[in-house]
Every structure is written in C-alpha cells, then in structure tokens.
Coordinates of C-alpha atoms and ligand atoms in Angstrom, one line a residue:
X789 CA 7.4 19.2 -4.8
X790 CA 8.7 20.1 -8.3
X791 CA 12.2 20.7 -6.9
X792 CA 12.1 17.2 -5.4
X793 CA 11.0 15.7 -8.7
X794 CA 13.8 17.4 -10.6
X795 CA 16.6 17.2 -8.1
X796 CA 16.0 13.8 -6.5
X797 CA 17.7 15.3 -3.4
X798 CA 15.3 14.2 -0.7
X799 CA 15.1 13.7 3.0
X800 CA 12.7 12.4 5.6
X801 CA 10.4 15.2 6.8
X802 CA 7.6 15.1 9.4
X803 CA 6.6 11.8 10.8
X804 CA 2.9 11.5 10.0
X805 CA 2.1 8.2 11.7
X806 CA 4.3 6.6 14.3
X807 CA 5.3 3.0 14.7
X808 CA 3.0 2.7 17.7
X809 CA 0.0 4.1 15.9
X810 CA 0.6 1.7 13.0
X811 CA 0.8 -1.3 15.4
X812 CA -2.4 -0.4 17.1
X813 CA -4.3 0.2 13.9
X814 CA -3.0 -3.0 12.2
X815 CA -4.3 -5.1 15.2
X816 CA -7.7 -3.4 14.9
X817 CA -8.0 -4.1 11.2
X818 CA -6.8 -7.7 11.7
X819 CA -9.6 -8.2 14.4
X820 CA -12.1 -6.7 12.0
X821 CA -11.1 -9.0 9.1
X822 CA -11.1 -12.0 11.5
X823 CA -14.6 -11.2 12.5
X824 CA -15.9 -10.5 9.0
X825 CA -14.3 -13.6 7.4
X826 CA -14.8 -16.3 10.0
X827 CA -15.2 -19.7 8.2
X828 CA -14.6 -18.2 4.8
X829 CA -10.8 -18.9 4.3
X830 CA -10.1 -15.7 2.4
X831 CA -7.2 -15.1 0.1
X832 CA -5.2 -12.0 1.0
X833 CA -3.5 -10.6 -2.0
X834 CA -0.6 -8.3 -1.3
X835 CA 0.2 -5.7 -3.9
X836 CA 4.0 -5.7 -4.2
X837 CA 6.0 -4.1 -3.3
X838 CA 4.3 -1.4 -1.2
X839 CA 2.0 -3.8 0.6
X840 CA 4.5 -6.4 1.8
X841 CA 5.2 -5.1 5.3
X842 CA 1.6 -4.3 6.0
X843 CA 0.6 -7.9 4.9
X844 CA 3.3 -9.5 7.1
X845 CA 2.2 -7.6 10.2
X846 CA -1.5 -8.0 9.5
X847 CA -1.5 -11.8 9.0
X848 CA 0.3 -12.2 12.4
X849 CA -2.8 -10.8 14.1
X850 CA -5.4 -12.5 11.9
X851 CA -6.9 -15.4 13.9
X852 CA -8.9 -17.2 11.2
X853 CA -7.7 -19.6 8.4
X854 CA -6.6 -17.7 5.3
X855 CA -4.2 -17.9 2.4
X856 CA -1.8 -15.3 1.1
X857 CA -0.7 -14.6 -2.5
X858 CA 1.3 -11.8 -4.2
X859 CA 1.0 -9.8 -7.3
X860 CA 3.4 -7.2 -8.7
X861 CA 1.8 -4.5 -10.8
X862 CA 3.9 -1.8 -12.4
X863 CA 2.2 1.6 -12.8
X864 CA 4.8 3.5 -14.8
X865 CA 5.5 6.1 -12.2
X866 CA 9.0 7.4 -11.7
X867 CA 9.2 8.6 -8.1
X868 CA 6.4 11.1 -7.8
X869 CA 5.1 11.0 -11.3
X870 CA 1.6 9.6 -11.8
X871 CA 0.6 7.5 -14.7
X872 CA -2.4 5.5 -15.8
X873 CA -0.4 2.8 -17.7
X874 CA -0.5 -0.4 -15.7
X875 CA 1.0 -3.8 -16.3
X876 CA 1.2 -7.1 -14.4
X877 CA 4.9 -8.0 -13.7
X878 CA 4.2 -11.1 -11.5
X879 CA 0.9 -12.8 -11.4
X880 CA -0.8 -14.8 -8.7
X881 CA 0.3 -18.4 -8.3
X882 CA -3.2 -19.8 -7.7
X883 CA -6.7 -19.5 -9.2
X884 CA -8.9 -17.2 -7.2
X885 CA -12.1 -18.3 -8.9
X886 CA -14.9 -18.6 -6.4
X887 CA -12.7 -17.3 -3.6
X888 CA -13.2 -14.5 -1.1
X889 CA -10.4 -12.1 -1.9
X890 CA -9.0 -9.2 0.0
X891 CA -6.5 -6.9 -1.7
X892 CA -3.9 -5.6 0.7
X893 CA -2.4 -2.3 -0.5
X894 CA 0.1 0.1 1.0
X895 CA -1.6 3.3 -0.3
X896 CA -4.4 4.2 -2.6
X897 CA -3.7 7.5 -4.4
X898 CA -5.4 8.1 -7.8
X899 CA -7.2 4.7 -7.7
X900 CA -5.9 3.6 -11.1
X901 CA -3.9 0.6 -9.8
X902 CA -6.8 -0.7 -7.7
X903 CA -9.3 -0.2 -10.4
X904 CA -7.2 -2.2 -12.8
X905 CA -6.7 -4.9 -10.3
X906 CA -10.4 -5.0 -9.4
X907 CA -11.4 -5.5 -13.0
X908 CA -8.8 -8.2 -13.4
X909 CA -10.0 -10.1 -10.4
X910 CA -13.7 -9.7 -11.3
X911 CA -12.8 -11.3 -14.7
X912 CA -11.3 -14.2 -12.8
X913 CA -14.7 -14.7 -11.1
X914 CA -13.9 -14.2 -7.5
X915 CA -16.7 -14.8 -5.1
X916 CA -16.2 -11.5 -3.3
X917 CA -13.7 -8.7 -3.4
X918 CA -12.7 -6.2 -0.7
X919 CA -9.9 -3.8 -0.5
X920 CA -7.7 -3.1 2.6
X921 CA -5.2 -0.3 2.5
X922 CA -2.9 1.1 5.2
X923 CA -3.1 4.6 3.8
X924 CA -5.6 6.4 1.8
X925 CA -5.1 9.7 0.0
X926 CA -8.8 10.5 -0.9
X927 CA -8.1 14.0 -2.1
X928 CA -6.0 12.5 -5.0
X929 CA -8.6 10.1 -6.3
X930 CA -9.2 10.2 -10.1
X931 CA -11.2 7.0 -10.3
X932 CA -13.9 6.0 -7.7
X933 CA -12.9 2.7 -6.1
X934 CA -14.5 1.3 -3.0
X935 CA -12.0 0.8 -0.1
X936 CA -13.4 -1.3 2.7
X937 CA -10.6 -1.2 5.4
X938 CA -8.5 1.9 5.8
X939 CA -5.7 2.3 8.3
X940 CA -5.2 6.1 8.0
X941 CA -6.2 8.9 5.8
X942 CA -3.2 11.0 4.7
X943 CA -3.1 14.4 3.0
X944 CA -1.8 15.0 -0.5
X945 CA 1.9 14.7 0.3
X946 CA 4.4 12.1 -0.8
X947 CA 4.9 9.6 2.0
X948 CA 7.5 6.9 2.6
X949 CA 8.1 4.1 5.1
X950 CA 6.5 0.9 6.2
X951 CA 6.9 -0.6 2.7
X952 CA 6.3 2.6 0.7
X953 CA 9.3 3.9 -1.3
X954 CA 10.7 6.8 -3.2
X955 CA 12.7 5.2 -6.0
X956 CA 13.0 2.0 -4.1
X957 CA 14.3 3.7 -0.9
X958 CA 12.9 4.2 2.6
X959 CA 10.7 1.1 2.6
X960 CA 12.5 0.0 5.8
X961 CA 11.3 2.9 8.0
X962 CA 9.0 1.6 10.8
X963 CA 6.9 4.8 10.6
X964 CA 5.2 6.8 7.8
X965 CA 6.9 10.1 7.1
X966 CA 6.6 12.9 4.5
X967 CA 9.3 13.1 2.0
X968 CA 10.7 16.6 1.4
X969 CA 13.4 18.1 -0.7
X970 CA 16.8 18.3 0.9
X971 CA 17.5 22.0 0.6
X972 CA 20.8 22.0 2.5
X973 CA 22.1 18.5 2.0
X974 CA 22.7 17.3 -1.5
X975 CA 22.8 13.6 -0.5
X976 CA 19.7 11.5 0.0
X977 CA 19.3 10.3 3.6
X978 CA 18.3 6.8 4.3
X979 CA 16.5 7.6 7.5
X980 CA 15.6 10.7 9.5
X981 CA 17.4 11.8 12.6
X982 CA 14.6 13.2 14.7
X983 CA 12.2 10.8 13.1
X984 CA 14.4 7.9 13.9
X985 CA 13.6 8.3 17.6
X986 CA 9.9 7.6 17.0
Ligands
IMP1231 P1 -2.6 4.9 -7.6 O1 -2.7 4.0 -8.8 O2 -2.4 6.3 -8.0 O3 -3.7 4.7 -6.6 O4 -1.2 4.5 -7.0 C1 -1.0 3.5 -6.1 C2 0.4 3.3 -6.0 O5 1.2 4.4 -6.2 C3 0.8 2.7 -4.7 O6 0.7 1.3 -4.7 C4 2.2 3.2 -4.5 O7 3.1 2.3 -5.0 C5 2.3 4.5 -5.2 N1 2.1 5.7 -4.4 C6 1.1 6.6 -4.4 N2 1.3 7.6 -3.6 C7 2.5 7.3 -2.9 C8 3.2 8.0 -1.9 O8 2.8 9.0 -1.3 N3 4.3 7.4 -1.5 C9 4.8 6.2 -2.1 N4 4.1 5.6 -3.0 C10 3.0 6.1 -3.5
MG1232 MG1 6.7 3.0 -5.4

C-alpha cells in the first residue's frame, strides 16, 4: 500500500464484485427503497462523484415517485490518504426542509464524510434521513454512522470502479476491483485484462 501511495504506479487487481453481482444487488436495494418509501416522495441525494453511477442505476429500478439532487463534498484526500477536513464544493439546488432524504454514497470508509453530511442535513431540518451505500468498509470506521442500506461489505483494501476512483481514474469500470501497485509495469492501466472479461 505504501509503495502504491508513493509511486502512483497502479493496476487493477482482483475483482471483488462482478457486474452481475452489482446489478442484482442494486435491484434488491431499489425494491427495498420502493417498499419503504411508498407515498413519501423521498429526495435521493447523490454524493459526487463516487455515488453517481450507483444513483443512476438505482433510480432506474425505483418504482415510486422520488426526486434526485447532487452534492459535491471534498474530503482532502489525495488518492489513498485519509483526512478529516471536509468542505462543500457544490451544494444542493433545493431546500430539503421537511423532506424524507436518502443519501446515496459509493463507499463509506472512516465515516467522516457521512457524519459531516448528516449534521448538515439535520441542521436543514429534514423530516427523516437514511443512508444508502453500495460499499461499506466497516473495519475502517473512525466515527459511528448509521448506514441503512448496504450493497456489499468490503475488506480494508483500496477499491475502484463503478464510480469510485483513484486520482480520478477507473470510475468507468463496470465492476469493483482492488487497486494494487504495478510492480512490473511503470504505466498506470485504465482497465484490467483478466478483470475486463467479468
Ligand atoms: P470517509 O469519509 O472516510 O468515509 O470516506 C468516504 C469517501 O472516501 C468516499 O466517498 C470515497 O470518495 C473515498 N474512499 C474511501 N475508500 C475508498 C476506496 O477504497 N476507493 C475509492 N474511494 C474511497
Ligand atoms: Mg475519490
């Protein structure tokens, strides 16, 4: 991991979650949200940029009326580095006061980003607040944050794909893979070879 941090020479490693597994799970979560929020017109807030593909797939399977909005939060992390300093880069376009809100996240790691967002939304007096994340790294949690809908739990490795990046790359992968240091190849690869078949 340290080598990866310093060298930035990375490649796609093991595929942890395939495209098919993601598709199935996203449908299940959409069904659950549709049942839980019938007649409530929830606002789904996608946390950019990591949550954008998840939101796009999720809403296409949600069968109840709902709205979407986007927020961009910068958490001062450079690649792998964790930080607790968080700032809003792009705020919501509408008031969420007295609304049922669901935050749609790509991954919850330390919990600092979510905790910040939850406090901000509570201050704006939402009616209810739940969190939906595709991936959860519970072993890395530094702040306790309730997560209501979880796609998959992942171990403490750096993952990319399906919206999640390493220095803005690899968001386009249709699967979730572990990022590893490229011991042989000095160039970063955009997509894996064996993994590409998945
Ligand atoms: P937290 O504040 O530590 O929970 O971090 C959440 C944010 O860190 C996510 O929204 C991601 O942008 C990023 N992040 C955490 N772990 C990973 C990872 O394994 N791959 C890609 N991004 C990650
Ligand atoms: Mg990122």
